[in-house]
Short mmCIF file of C-alpha atoms and ligand atoms in Angstrom, two decimals:
data_model
loop_
_atom_site.label_atom_id
_atom_site.label_comp_id
_atom_site.label_asym_id
_atom_site.label_seq_id
_atom_site.Cartn_x
_atom_site.Cartn_y
_atom_site.Cartn_z
CA UNK V 206 0.00 0.00 0.00
CA UNK V 207 1.62 3.28 -1.09
CA UNK V 208 0.76 6.74 0.15
CA UNK V 209 -1.70 8.24 -2.38
CA UNK V 210 0.46 11.34 -2.80
CA UNK V 211 3.56 9.36 -3.70
CA UNK V 212 3.99 9.10 -7.43
CA UNK V 213 4.93 5.83 -9.06
CA UNK V 214 7.25 6.14 -12.06
CA UNK V 215 5.06 3.66 -13.96
CA UNK V 216 2.46 6.35 -14.23
CA UNK V 217 4.81 9.28 -14.72
CA UNK V 218 6.30 8.44 -18.10
CA UNK V 219 8.88 11.12 -17.30
CA UNK V 220 11.86 11.63 -19.59
CA UNK V 221 13.67 14.62 -18.16
CA UNK V 222 12.48 16.81 -15.35
CA UNK V 223 13.43 18.89 -12.35
CA UNK V 224 10.79 17.74 -9.91
CA UNK V 225 8.76 20.75 -8.74
CA UNK V 226 11.02 23.45 -10.03
CA UNK V 227 8.86 24.26 -13.01
CA UNK V 228 7.07 26.99 -11.02
CA UNK V 229 9.24 29.74 -12.44
CA UNK V 230 11.37 30.01 -9.29
CA UNK V 231 15.06 29.28 -9.46
CA UNK V 232 15.02 27.22 -6.30
CA UNK V 233 17.82 24.74 -5.81
CA UNK V 234 16.79 21.22 -6.63
CA UNK V 235 18.04 18.16 -4.75
CA UNK V 236 17.56 14.56 -5.78
CA UNK V 237 17.63 12.08 -2.90
CA UNK V 238 18.30 8.47 -3.87
CA UNK V 239 16.43 6.05 -1.61
CA UNK V 240 13.20 6.44 0.38
CA UNK V 241 14.22 4.58 3.53
CA UNK V 242 14.22 6.49 6.82
CA UNK V 243 17.49 8.28 5.95
CA UNK V 244 16.28 9.56 2.58
CA UNK V 245 12.82 10.53 3.81
CA UNK V 246 14.17 12.35 6.87
CA UNK V 247 16.63 14.28 4.72
CA UNK V 248 13.93 15.13 2.16
CA UNK V 249 11.66 16.37 4.93
CA UNK V 250 14.27 18.77 6.29
CA UNK V 251 15.10 19.98 2.78
CA UNK V 252 11.44 20.55 1.90
CA UNK V 253 10.89 22.41 5.19
CA UNK V 254 13.65 24.79 4.15
CA UNK V 255 12.02 25.54 0.81
CA UNK V 256 14.42 23.42 -1.21
CA UNK V 257 12.86 21.61 -4.16
CA UNK V 258 13.37 17.89 -3.60
CA UNK V 259 12.70 14.70 -5.55
CA UNK V 260 13.14 11.33 -3.85
CA UNK V 261 13.79 8.36 -6.12
CA UNK V 262 12.94 4.94 -4.74
CA UNK V 263 13.56 1.70 -6.63
CA UNK V 264 10.93 -0.25 -4.63
CA UNK V 265 7.18 0.08 -5.07
CA UNK V 266 6.93 1.49 -1.52
CA UNK V 267 8.80 3.78 0.81
CA UNK V 268 10.40 2.48 4.04
CA UNK V 269 13.47 0.59 2.77
CA UNK V 270 14.61 -2.14 5.17
CA UNK V 271 11.74 -1.16 7.47
CA UNK V 272 9.24 -1.83 4.65
CA UNK V 273 6.12 -3.93 5.20
CA UNK V 274 3.76 -6.41 3.58
CA UNK V 275 0.15 -7.23 4.47
CA UNK V 276 -1.12 -9.88 6.84
CA UNK V 277 -4.88 -10.04 7.19
CA UNK V 278 -5.19 -6.44 5.96
CA UNK V 279 -2.59 -5.15 8.46
CA UNK V 280 0.94 -4.04 7.64
CA UNK V 281 3.77 -6.08 9.06
CA UNK V 282 7.53 -5.53 8.68
CA UNK V 283 9.31 -7.88 6.28
CA UNK V 284 12.15 -7.89 8.82
CA UNK V 285 11.20 -7.71 12.53
CA UNK V 286 11.41 -4.16 13.89
CA UNK V 287 11.14 -2.52 17.31
CA UNK V 288 12.54 0.57 18.96
CA UNK V 289 14.30 0.91 22.28
CA UNK V 290 12.78 3.28 24.81
CA UNK V 291 15.94 5.41 24.57
CA UNK V 292 15.70 5.90 20.78
CA UNK V 293 15.48 9.67 21.18
CA UNK V 294 15.50 10.63 17.48
CA UNK V 295 12.42 8.51 16.83
CA UNK V 296 10.73 10.05 19.85
CA UNK V 297 11.51 13.57 18.60
CA UNK V 298 10.30 12.79 15.09
CA UNK V 299 6.94 11.29 16.10
CA UNK V 300 6.36 14.24 18.44
CA UNK V 301 7.09 16.76 15.67
CA UNK V 302 4.87 14.92 13.19
CA UNK V 303 2.07 14.81 15.77
CA UNK V 304 1.90 11.01 15.80
CA UNK V 305 3.48 10.24 19.19
CA UNK V 306 0.22 8.61 20.32
CA UNK V 307 0.79 5.84 17.77
CA UNK V 308 3.92 4.62 19.55
CA UNK V 309 3.20 1.85 22.05
CA UNK V 310 5.60 0.72 24.76
CA UNK V 311 5.37 -2.84 25.99
CA UNK V 312 7.36 -5.25 28.16
CA UNK V 313 8.98 -8.07 26.22
CA UNK V 314 10.50 -11.37 27.21
CA UNK V 315 13.93 -12.43 26.07
CA UNK V 316 15.24 -15.98 26.07
CA UNK V 317 18.13 -18.11 24.97
CA UNK V 318 18.04 -21.52 23.31
CA UNK V 319 21.10 -23.45 24.44
CA UNK V 320 21.82 -27.19 24.55
CA UNK V 321 18.27 -28.07 23.41
CA UNK V 322 16.65 -25.98 26.14
CA UNK V 323 14.94 -22.58 26.18
CA UNK V 324 16.10 -20.36 29.06
CA UNK V 325 14.44 -17.14 30.10
CA UNK V 326 16.89 -14.22 30.02
CA UNK V 327 14.64 -11.22 30.61
CA UNK V 328 15.92 -9.93 33.92
CA UNK V 329 18.97 -10.05 36.22
CA UNK V 330 17.26 -12.84 38.22
CA UNK V 331 17.00 -14.94 35.04
CA UNK V 332 20.75 -14.52 34.53
CA UNK V 333 21.37 -15.85 38.05
CA UNK V 334 19.22 -18.89 37.21
CA UNK V 335 21.03 -19.69 33.95
CA UNK V 336 22.20 -23.22 34.81
CA UNK V 337 24.48 -23.89 31.80
CA UNK V 338 26.98 -21.60 33.56
CA UNK V 339 28.53 -22.20 36.99
CA UNK V 340 27.25 -19.74 39.56
CA UNK V 341 30.45 -17.72 39.49
CA UNK V 342 30.15 -17.36 35.71
CA UNK V 343 26.51 -16.26 36.02
CA UNK V 344 27.75 -13.49 38.28
CA UNK V 345 30.45 -12.66 35.73
CA UNK V 346 27.78 -12.49 33.01
CA UNK V 347 25.67 -10.09 35.05
CA UNK V 348 28.68 -7.94 35.92
CA UNK V 349 29.78 -7.95 32.28
CA UNK V 350 26.46 -6.44 31.22
CA UNK V 351 26.75 -3.72 33.86
CA UNK V 352 30.38 -2.95 33.04
CA UNK V 353 29.58 -2.75 29.32
CA UNK V 354 26.85 -0.22 30.00
CA UNK V 355 29.26 1.79 32.15
CA UNK V 356 31.79 2.28 29.32
CA UNK V 357 31.80 5.96 28.35
CA UNK V 358 34.91 6.11 26.16
CA UNK V 359 34.47 3.84 23.16
CA UNK V 360 37.64 4.87 21.29
CA UNK V 361 39.98 2.47 23.15
CA UNK V 362 37.61 -0.37 22.24
CA UNK V 363 38.48 0.17 18.57
CA UNK V 364 41.72 -1.70 19.27
CA UNK V 365 39.92 -4.87 20.31
CA UNK V 366 37.82 -7.51 18.65
CA UNK V 367 34.51 -8.34 20.31
CA UNK V 368 35.97 -11.67 21.36
CA UNK V 369 39.02 -10.12 23.05
CA UNK V 370 36.87 -7.63 24.90
CA UNK V 371 34.14 -10.07 25.96
CA UNK V 372 36.66 -12.63 27.24
CA UNK V 373 38.44 -9.88 29.14
CA UNK V 374 35.19 -8.74 30.78
CA UNK V 375 33.43 -12.03 31.47
CA UNK V 376 35.94 -14.84 31.09
CA UNK V 377 36.35 -17.60 28.50
CA UNK V 378 33.49 -19.81 29.71
CA UNK V 379 30.89 -17.04 29.56
CA UNK V 380 32.17 -16.23 26.08
CA UNK V 381 31.96 -19.87 24.96
CA UNK V 382 28.41 -20.41 26.17
CA UNK V 383 26.77 -17.03 25.63
CA UNK V 384 28.62 -14.79 23.17
CA UNK V 385 30.54 -17.04 20.82
CA UNK V 386 27.46 -18.81 19.41
CA UNK V 387 25.73 -15.47 18.96
CA UNK V 388 28.72 -13.93 17.20
CA UNK V 389 29.04 -16.94 14.91
CA UNK V 390 25.30 -17.18 14.36
CA UNK V 391 25.07 -13.54 13.38
CA UNK V 392 28.37 -12.89 11.59
CA UNK V 393 29.41 -16.33 10.33
CA UNK V 394 32.76 -15.99 8.54
CA UNK V 395 33.26 -12.46 9.93
CA UNK V 396 32.68 -13.43 13.59
CA UNK V 397 36.30 -13.27 14.73
CA UNK V 398 36.90 -9.85 13.16
CA UNK V 399 33.89 -7.99 14.65
CA UNK V 400 34.90 -4.95 16.64
CA UNK V 401 34.37 -4.61 20.39
CA UNK V 402 32.70 -1.28 19.59
CA UNK V 403 29.86 -3.01 17.76
CA UNK V 404 29.20 -5.39 20.63
CA UNK V 405 29.50 -2.72 23.30
CA UNK V 406 26.79 -0.73 21.57
CA UNK V 407 24.40 -3.65 21.40
CA UNK V 408 24.81 -4.35 25.10
CA UNK V 409 24.43 -0.69 25.98
CA UNK V 410 21.32 -0.08 23.90
CA UNK V 411 19.46 -3.22 24.80
CA UNK V 412 20.48 -2.93 28.45
CA UNK V 413 19.25 0.68 28.54
CA UNK V 414 15.75 -0.18 27.28
CA UNK V 415 14.46 -1.41 30.65
CA UNK V 416 12.01 -0.36 33.29
CA UNK V 417 12.81 0.15 36.99
CA UNK V 418 12.62 -3.59 37.75
CA UNK V 419 15.19 -4.36 35.05
CA UNK V 420 12.58 -5.83 32.68
CA UNK V 421 12.98 -5.03 28.98
CA UNK V 422 10.58 -2.53 27.40
CA UNK V 423 10.40 -2.03 23.65
CA UNK V 424 8.40 0.29 21.43
CA UNK V 425 6.38 -0.25 18.24
CA UNK V 426 4.45 1.95 15.83
CA UNK V 427 0.79 1.06 15.47
CA UNK V 428 0.20 0.24 11.81
CA UNK V 429 3.84 -0.83 11.29
CA UNK V 430 7.07 1.11 10.78
CA UNK V 431 6.20 1.78 7.14
CA UNK V 432 3.14 3.71 8.33
CA UNK V 433 5.56 6.17 9.92
CA UNK V 434 7.60 6.22 6.70
CA UNK V 435 4.36 6.98 4.83
CA UNK V 436 3.57 9.80 7.25
CA UNK V 437 7.01 11.30 6.60
CA UNK V 438 6.52 10.90 2.85
CA UNK V 439 3.15 12.66 3.07
CA UNK V 440 4.83 15.60 4.83
CA UNK V 441 7.50 15.82 2.14
CA UNK V 442 4.81 15.95 -0.54
CA UNK V 443 2.68 18.44 1.42
CA UNK V 444 5.72 20.75 1.55
CA UNK V 445 6.10 20.58 -2.23
CA UNK V 446 8.55 17.67 -2.54
CA UNK V 447 8.06 14.72 -4.80
CA UNK V 448 8.55 11.03 -4.15
CA UNK V 449 8.78 8.68 -7.08
CA UNK V 450 8.58 5.00 -6.24
CA UNK V 451 9.50 2.27 -8.74
CA UNK V 452 12.12 4.65 -10.11
CA UNK V 453 15.65 3.37 -9.72
CA UNK V 454 18.71 5.59 -10.08
CA UNK V 455 20.81 3.90 -12.75
CA UNK V 456 23.60 6.45 -13.07
CA UNK V 457 24.78 9.94 -12.28
CA UNK V 458 25.19 12.86 -14.67
CA UNK V 459 28.49 14.56 -13.83
CA UNK V 460 30.21 17.34 -15.79
CA UNK V 461 33.53 19.01 -14.91
CA UNK V 462 33.58 17.19 -11.58
CA UNK V 463 30.17 18.59 -10.59
CA UNK V 464 27.00 16.51 -10.26
CA UNK V 465 24.28 17.65 -12.66
CA UNK V 466 21.60 15.02 -12.31
CA UNK V 467 20.51 11.43 -11.79
CA UNK V 468 19.83 8.98 -14.59
CA UNK V 469 16.94 6.54 -14.54
CA UNK V 470 15.48 4.11 -17.08
CA UNK V 471 12.84 6.71 -17.92
CA UNK V 472 15.10 9.72 -18.23
CA UNK V 473 17.44 12.03 -16.35
CA UNK V 474 16.42 14.26 -13.48
CA UNK V 475 18.54 17.40 -13.30
CA UNK V 476 19.82 18.40 -9.89
CA UNK V 477 21.92 21.02 -8.14
CA UNK V 478 22.85 18.49 -5.49
CA UNK V 479 22.34 14.75 -5.06
CA UNK V 480 22.16 12.85 -1.78
CA UNK V 481 22.65 9.07 -2.01
CA UNK V 482 21.33 6.97 0.88
CA UNK V 483 21.80 3.51 -0.65
CA UNK V 484 24.24 0.90 0.62
CA UNK V 485 27.90 1.45 -0.29
CA UNK V 486 28.17 -1.21 -3.05
CA UNK V 487 25.17 0.31 -4.88
CA UNK V 488 26.61 3.79 -4.49
CA UNK V 489 30.02 2.53 -5.70
CA UNK V 490 28.41 1.31 -8.94
CA UNK V 491 26.75 4.69 -9.47
CA UNK V 492 29.85 6.79 -8.80
CA UNK V 493 32.48 4.52 -10.39
CA UNK V 494 32.51 6.19 -13.84
CA UNK V 495 33.09 9.60 -12.27
CA UNK V 496 35.78 9.05 -9.61
CA UNK V 497 39.16 7.42 -9.24
CA UNK V 498 39.73 3.77 -8.41
CA UNK V 499 41.03 4.43 -4.92
CA UNK V 500 37.79 6.11 -3.85
CA UNK V 501 35.66 3.32 -5.28
CA UNK V 502 37.91 0.73 -3.60
CA UNK V 503 37.45 2.51 -0.26
CA UNK V 504 33.67 2.22 -0.68
CA UNK V 505 33.95 -1.47 -1.49
CA UNK V 506 36.29 -2.15 1.46
CA UNK V 507 33.34 -2.37 3.85
CA UNK V 508 31.66 -5.76 3.69
CA UNK V 509 27.97 -6.41 4.27
CA UNK V 510 25.99 -9.44 5.28
CA UNK V 511 22.67 -10.28 3.69
CA UNK V 512 19.61 -11.32 5.70
CA UNK V 513 16.86 -13.85 5.18
CA UNK V 514 13.72 -13.69 7.27
CA UNK V 515 11.22 -16.51 7.14
CA UNK V 516 7.93 -15.10 8.43
CA UNK V 517 5.36 -17.64 9.59
CA UNK V 518 1.70 -16.98 10.26
CA UNK V 519 0.67 -19.60 12.84
CA UNK V 520 -2.75 -20.54 14.18
CA UNK V 521 -1.37 -20.52 17.74
CA UNK V 522 1.48 -19.18 19.80
CA UNK V 523 4.86 -20.89 19.82
CA UNK V 524 6.01 -19.68 23.26
CA UNK V 525 5.71 -16.70 25.60
CA UNK V 526 9.09 -15.25 24.52
CA UNK V 527 9.37 -12.29 22.16
CA UNK V 528 13.07 -12.52 21.39
CA UNK V 529 14.78 -15.90 21.53
CA UNK V 530 18.50 -15.99 20.77
CA UNK V 531 19.49 -19.28 19.23
CA UNK V 532 22.87 -20.14 20.76
CA UNK V 533 23.55 -22.98 18.39
CA UNK V 534 25.37 -22.01 15.19
CA UNK V 535 24.24 -25.30 13.63
CA UNK V 536 20.72 -23.88 13.36
CA UNK V 537 19.75 -22.07 10.16
CA UNK V 538 18.56 -19.04 12.15
CA UNK V 539 20.07 -16.93 14.95
CA UNK V 540 16.81 -15.61 16.33
CA UNK V 541 13.20 -16.69 16.74
CA UNK V 542 11.17 -13.54 17.16
CA UNK V 543 7.54 -14.02 18.07
CA UNK V 544 6.27 -10.61 17.06
CA UNK V 545 2.81 -11.28 18.48
CA UNK V 546 4.29 -11.51 21.97
CA UNK V 547 4.89 -7.78 21.44
CA UNK V 548 2.07 -6.55 19.15
CA UNK V 549 -1.03 -8.68 19.90
CA UNK V 550 -2.18 -11.39 17.49
CA UNK V 551 -5.60 -9.70 17.32
CA UNK V 552 -3.93 -7.03 15.12
CA UNK V 553 -3.40 -9.72 12.48
CA UNK V 554 -6.82 -11.37 12.61
CA UNK V 555 -5.70 -13.70 15.41
CA UNK V 556 -2.65 -14.99 13.55
CA UNK V 557 0.58 -15.46 15.47
CA UNK V 558 3.62 -14.04 13.72
CA UNK V 559 7.07 -15.66 13.96
CA UNK V 560 10.25 -14.41 12.32
CA UNK V 561 13.18 -16.79 11.84
CA UNK V 562 16.13 -14.55 11.04
CA UNK V 563 19.53 -15.33 9.61
CA UNK V 564 22.36 -13.02 8.56
CA UNK V 565 24.55 -14.64 5.94
CA UNK V 566 26.86 -14.04 2.97
CA UNK V 567 25.00 -13.58 -0.31
CA UNK V 568 26.37 -16.84 -1.73
CA UNK V 569 25.11 -18.93 1.24
CA UNK V 570 22.69 -21.72 0.33
CA UNK V 571 19.90 -20.32 2.45
CA UNK V 572 20.06 -16.99 0.62
CA UNK V 573 19.80 -18.59 -2.80
CA UNK V 574 17.16 -21.25 -2.01
CA UNK V 575 13.60 -20.87 -3.26
CA UNK V 576 10.97 -19.81 -0.70
CA UNK V 577 9.65 -23.37 -0.40
CA UNK V 578 13.16 -24.72 0.11
CA UNK V 579 13.79 -22.19 2.90
CA UNK V 580 10.59 -23.31 4.62
CA UNK V 581 11.37 -27.03 4.24
CA UNK V 582 14.88 -26.46 5.52
CA UNK V 583 13.89 -24.47 8.61
CA UNK V 584 10.80 -26.34 9.85
CA UNK V 585 12.64 -29.42 11.20
CA UNK V 586 14.83 -27.13 13.34
CA UNK V 587 11.73 -25.41 14.72
CA UNK V 588 10.31 -28.86 15.55
CA UNK V 589 13.51 -29.65 17.44
CA UNK V 590 13.31 -26.45 19.46
CA UNK V 591 9.60 -26.71 20.19
CA UNK V 592 8.69 -30.44 20.26
CA UNK V 593 4.96 -29.66 20.43
CA UNK V 594 5.13 -27.53 17.27
CA UNK V 595 3.56 -29.09 14.19
CA UNK V 596 3.83 -27.96 10.60
CA UNK V 597 0.03 -27.92 10.35
CA UNK V 598 0.09 -24.81 12.59
CA UNK V 599 1.49 -22.82 9.64
CA UNK V 600 -1.27 -20.89 7.88
CA UNK V 601 1.07 -18.97 5.58
CA UNK V 602 4.80 -18.46 5.09
CA UNK V 603 6.76 -15.60 3.53
CA UNK V 604 10.45 -15.30 2.79
CA UNK V 605 12.14 -11.89 2.62
CA UNK V 606 15.71 -11.26 1.59
CA UNK V 607 17.88 -8.16 1.85
CA UNK V 608 21.27 -8.21 0.19
CA UNK V 609 22.81 -5.31 2.10
CA UNK V 610 21.43 -5.61 5.60
CA UNK V 611 24.37 -5.37 8.02
CA UNK V 612 27.69 -3.58 7.46
CA UNK V 613 30.59 -5.50 8.99
CA UNK V 614 32.12 -3.35 11.71
CA UNK V 615 35.74 -4.41 12.19
CA UNK V 616 38.53 -2.98 14.35
CA UNK V 617 39.41 0.65 13.61
CA UNK V 618 36.20 1.01 11.63
CA UNK V 619 36.23 4.79 12.13
CA UNK V 620 39.15 4.99 9.68
CA UNK V 621 37.16 3.13 7.00
CA UNK V 622 33.99 5.24 6.99
CA UNK V 623 33.68 7.24 3.78
CA UNK V 624 33.07 10.98 4.08
CA UNK V 625 29.65 12.48 3.49
CA UNK V 626 31.11 14.87 0.91
CA UNK V 627 32.20 12.74 -2.04
CA UNK V 628 34.94 13.63 -4.55
CA UNK V 629 32.18 14.79 -6.94
CA UNK V 630 31.06 18.32 -6.11
CA UNK V 631 27.43 18.49 -5.02
CA UNK V 632 27.22 14.71 -4.48
CA UNK V 633 26.70 13.58 -0.88
CA UNK V 634 26.55 10.18 0.74
CA UNK V 635 24.61 9.37 3.92
CA UNK V 636 24.15 5.68 4.51
CA UNK V 637 23.83 3.21 7.37
CA UNK V 638 27.47 2.09 7.04
CA UNK V 639 28.44 5.56 8.30
CA UNK V 640 26.43 5.15 11.52
CA UNK V 641 29.13 4.73 14.15
CA UNK V 642 29.94 4.02 16.96
CA UNK V 643 26.26 3.03 17.06
CA UNK V 644 25.00 0.30 14.76
CA UNK V 645 22.48 0.82 11.96
CA UNK V 646 18.84 1.32 12.98
CA UNK V 647 15.90 3.56 12.11
CA UNK V 648 16.69 5.84 15.08
CA UNK V 649 20.08 6.68 13.54
CA UNK V 650 18.72 6.79 9.99
CA UNK V 651 16.38 9.54 11.21
CA UNK V 652 19.20 11.32 13.07
CA UNK V 653 21.59 11.26 10.12
CA UNK V 654 18.94 12.00 7.49
CA UNK V 655 17.70 15.03 9.40
CA UNK V 656 21.21 16.28 10.07
CA UNK V 657 22.32 16.14 6.45
CA UNK V 658 18.98 17.57 5.29
CA UNK V 659 19.42 20.59 7.57
CA UNK V 660 23.04 21.12 6.50
CA UNK V 661 22.35 20.78 2.80
CA UNK V 662 19.23 22.91 3.06
CA UNK V 663 21.16 25.71 4.74
CA UNK V 664 24.02 25.45 2.25
CA UNK V 665 21.66 25.69 -0.71
CA UNK V 666 19.77 28.61 0.83
CA UNK V 667 22.96 30.73 0.87
CA UNK V 668 23.02 32.55 -2.50
CA UNK V 669 26.82 32.51 -2.80
CA UNK V 670 27.04 28.84 -1.88
CA UNK V 671 24.39 27.56 -4.25
CA UNK V 672 25.69 24.57 -6.14
CA UNK V 673 26.10 25.10 -9.91
CA UNK V 674 22.84 24.83 -11.84
CA UNK V 675 22.40 22.19 -14.49
CA UNK V 676 22.09 23.53 -18.00
C1 FAD D 101 16.71 -8.01 9.71
C2 FAD D 101 16.72 -6.57 10.11
C3 FAD D 101 16.14 -6.20 11.30
C4 FAD D 101 16.16 -4.87 11.70
N1 FAD D 101 15.56 -4.52 12.88
C5 FAD D 101 15.53 -3.24 13.25
C6 FAD D 101 14.84 -2.86 14.42
O1 FAD D 101 14.31 -3.69 15.15
N2 FAD D 101 14.81 -1.53 14.73
C7 FAD D 101 15.40 -0.58 13.94
O2 FAD D 101 15.31 0.61 14.25
N3 FAD D 101 16.07 -0.92 12.83
C8 FAD D 101 16.15 -2.22 12.47
N4 FAD D 101 16.81 -2.57 11.33
C9 FAD D 101 17.62 -1.57 10.62
C10 FAD D 101 16.79 -0.56 9.87
O3 FAD D 101 15.82 -1.17 9.06
C11 FAD D 101 17.75 0.25 8.99
O4 FAD D 101 18.81 0.69 9.76
C12 FAD D 101 17.12 1.47 8.44
O5 FAD D 101 15.87 1.18 7.90
C13 FAD D 101 18.04 2.04 7.39
O6 FAD D 101 17.39 3.05 6.68
P1 FAD D 101 18.12 3.71 5.44
O7 FAD D 101 17.19 4.69 4.86
O8 FAD D 101 19.45 4.21 5.86
O9 FAD D 101 18.43 2.52 4.45
P2 FAD D 101 17.42 1.59 3.66
O10 FAD D 101 16.25 1.28 4.50
O11 FAD D 101 18.25 0.47 3.14
O12 FAD D 101 16.94 2.53 2.47
C14 FAD D 101 17.66 2.68 1.26
C15 FAD D 101 16.63 2.77 0.15
O13 FAD D 101 17.31 2.98 -1.08
C16 FAD D 101 16.61 2.30 -2.09
N5 FAD D 101 17.51 2.12 -3.24
C17 FAD D 101 18.60 1.32 -3.34
N6 FAD D 101 19.18 1.47 -4.54
C18 FAD D 101 18.46 2.40 -5.20
C19 FAD D 101 18.58 3.01 -6.49
N7 FAD D 101 19.58 2.69 -7.33
N8 FAD D 101 17.66 3.95 -6.85
C20 FAD D 101 16.65 4.30 -6.00
N9 FAD D 101 16.49 3.74 -4.77
C21 FAD D 101 17.40 2.82 -4.38
C22 FAD D 101 16.24 0.99 -1.42
O14 FAD D 101 15.18 0.34 -2.11
C23 FAD D 101 15.84 1.49 -0.03
O15 FAD D 101 14.46 1.78 0.03
C24 FAD D 101 16.79 -3.90 10.89
C25 FAD D 101 17.35 -4.28 9.67
C26 FAD D 101 17.33 -5.60 9.29
C27 FAD D 101 17.95 -5.98 8.00
#
């Protein structure tokens, strides 16, 4: 379901245009590539500053990785999504858009599947009851979480891998039982090179999203995350911007080292400035003909993992846990997320929603299997985890894949992050691989999108600083 005001390129038949600039004004025109939360937030800030803006989105809908599909007439994320209570940039945005009442906060249960058993891991007391570890190691695990949250200076952590840091904080046995399977399950071949900074952030964020009793609280947007993306898109359009879905940027028009426009299959859109919000490999393809090899190589130096989510609609609940870490790298998924232990099943006509999530390299079997093969492959593992589960509970199954879903954050990552200002004048890059020391997430997409939108808007408002106009 697309916002009515968002234009689909199928209907536009455009060949060459400048978005909304044809009103006789010589307003600067910016093309934003990508209508995920970064692109939409940037476009909103630009439009608010009177800058003419066109957002190009390859998909049929806005929302990017937080995009949705329909279950029983209700929108549901293709990839599980929640916010933490301390996601301040989301909180600011919903307040400014007047939709704060659509955010719901709910307690959630966390668990861990280890050695064929599901353990509750929602509170400090659960940690003390975690029998796979000796009592002294349970204490170490609890202290580790507290010490991680107490770290203020993240720079020294850049020296360490996650493994080095976690072993130092909690000991080898805690690492072997709790963290190693998670690192391997999530990062596979990259597990041993993941930076301590990445892991520190995860512990800090998740640990900070708790109520006074230590129980986890998470937030959700009624109607799905894409409903918020739609709301943002509506605002962009109301302020005179344009959003064109099903219109992929296929190239850049650059002359004399200055960006002049964006090419698409249905024509070129002229621009005074271009902001790319796609993943780095996609941006590298776009910019390659116009920059030197070293720059392109620096963009390609950051690896990404893909993700597969198998989404099951069940006729009953699987367990009472929302988020179950699977601490067994032999399983084809690293998390079982029962979304309807967070947002009630009644939202989806009584259906219970389960995500089985796996991050993996793009050439992994699971990423290249057909949807039916993914289902057949995963179900026996689910039966092993939940012996009472039966395949007949599945009312529908969906498989979603994202090629560029998780940048690989290695040691000294700060030195690898490409600059926002690219070697091409007027061409800017704001993408989730630049989110650091935090990890990618809609909260940071909103923060970064708004920040660059404000900066670019102010730059283009200054008469002397206006980027060269396309001829
Ligand atoms: C499995 C999974 C679970 C997640 N869970 C959470 C969560 O619980 N909470 C949370 O906050 N975040 C979560 N995230 C992360 C969150 O979805 C992203 O960080 C955020 O959506 C990134 O937004 P973005 O706009 O930077 O990028 P994207 O959402 O990737 O947007 C980029 C857009 O560019 C478009 N595009 C690409 N190439 C072109 C082209 N050539 N022309 C035009 N358009 C193009 C894409 O279609 C896409 O819409 C999760 C991500 C994954 C993969």
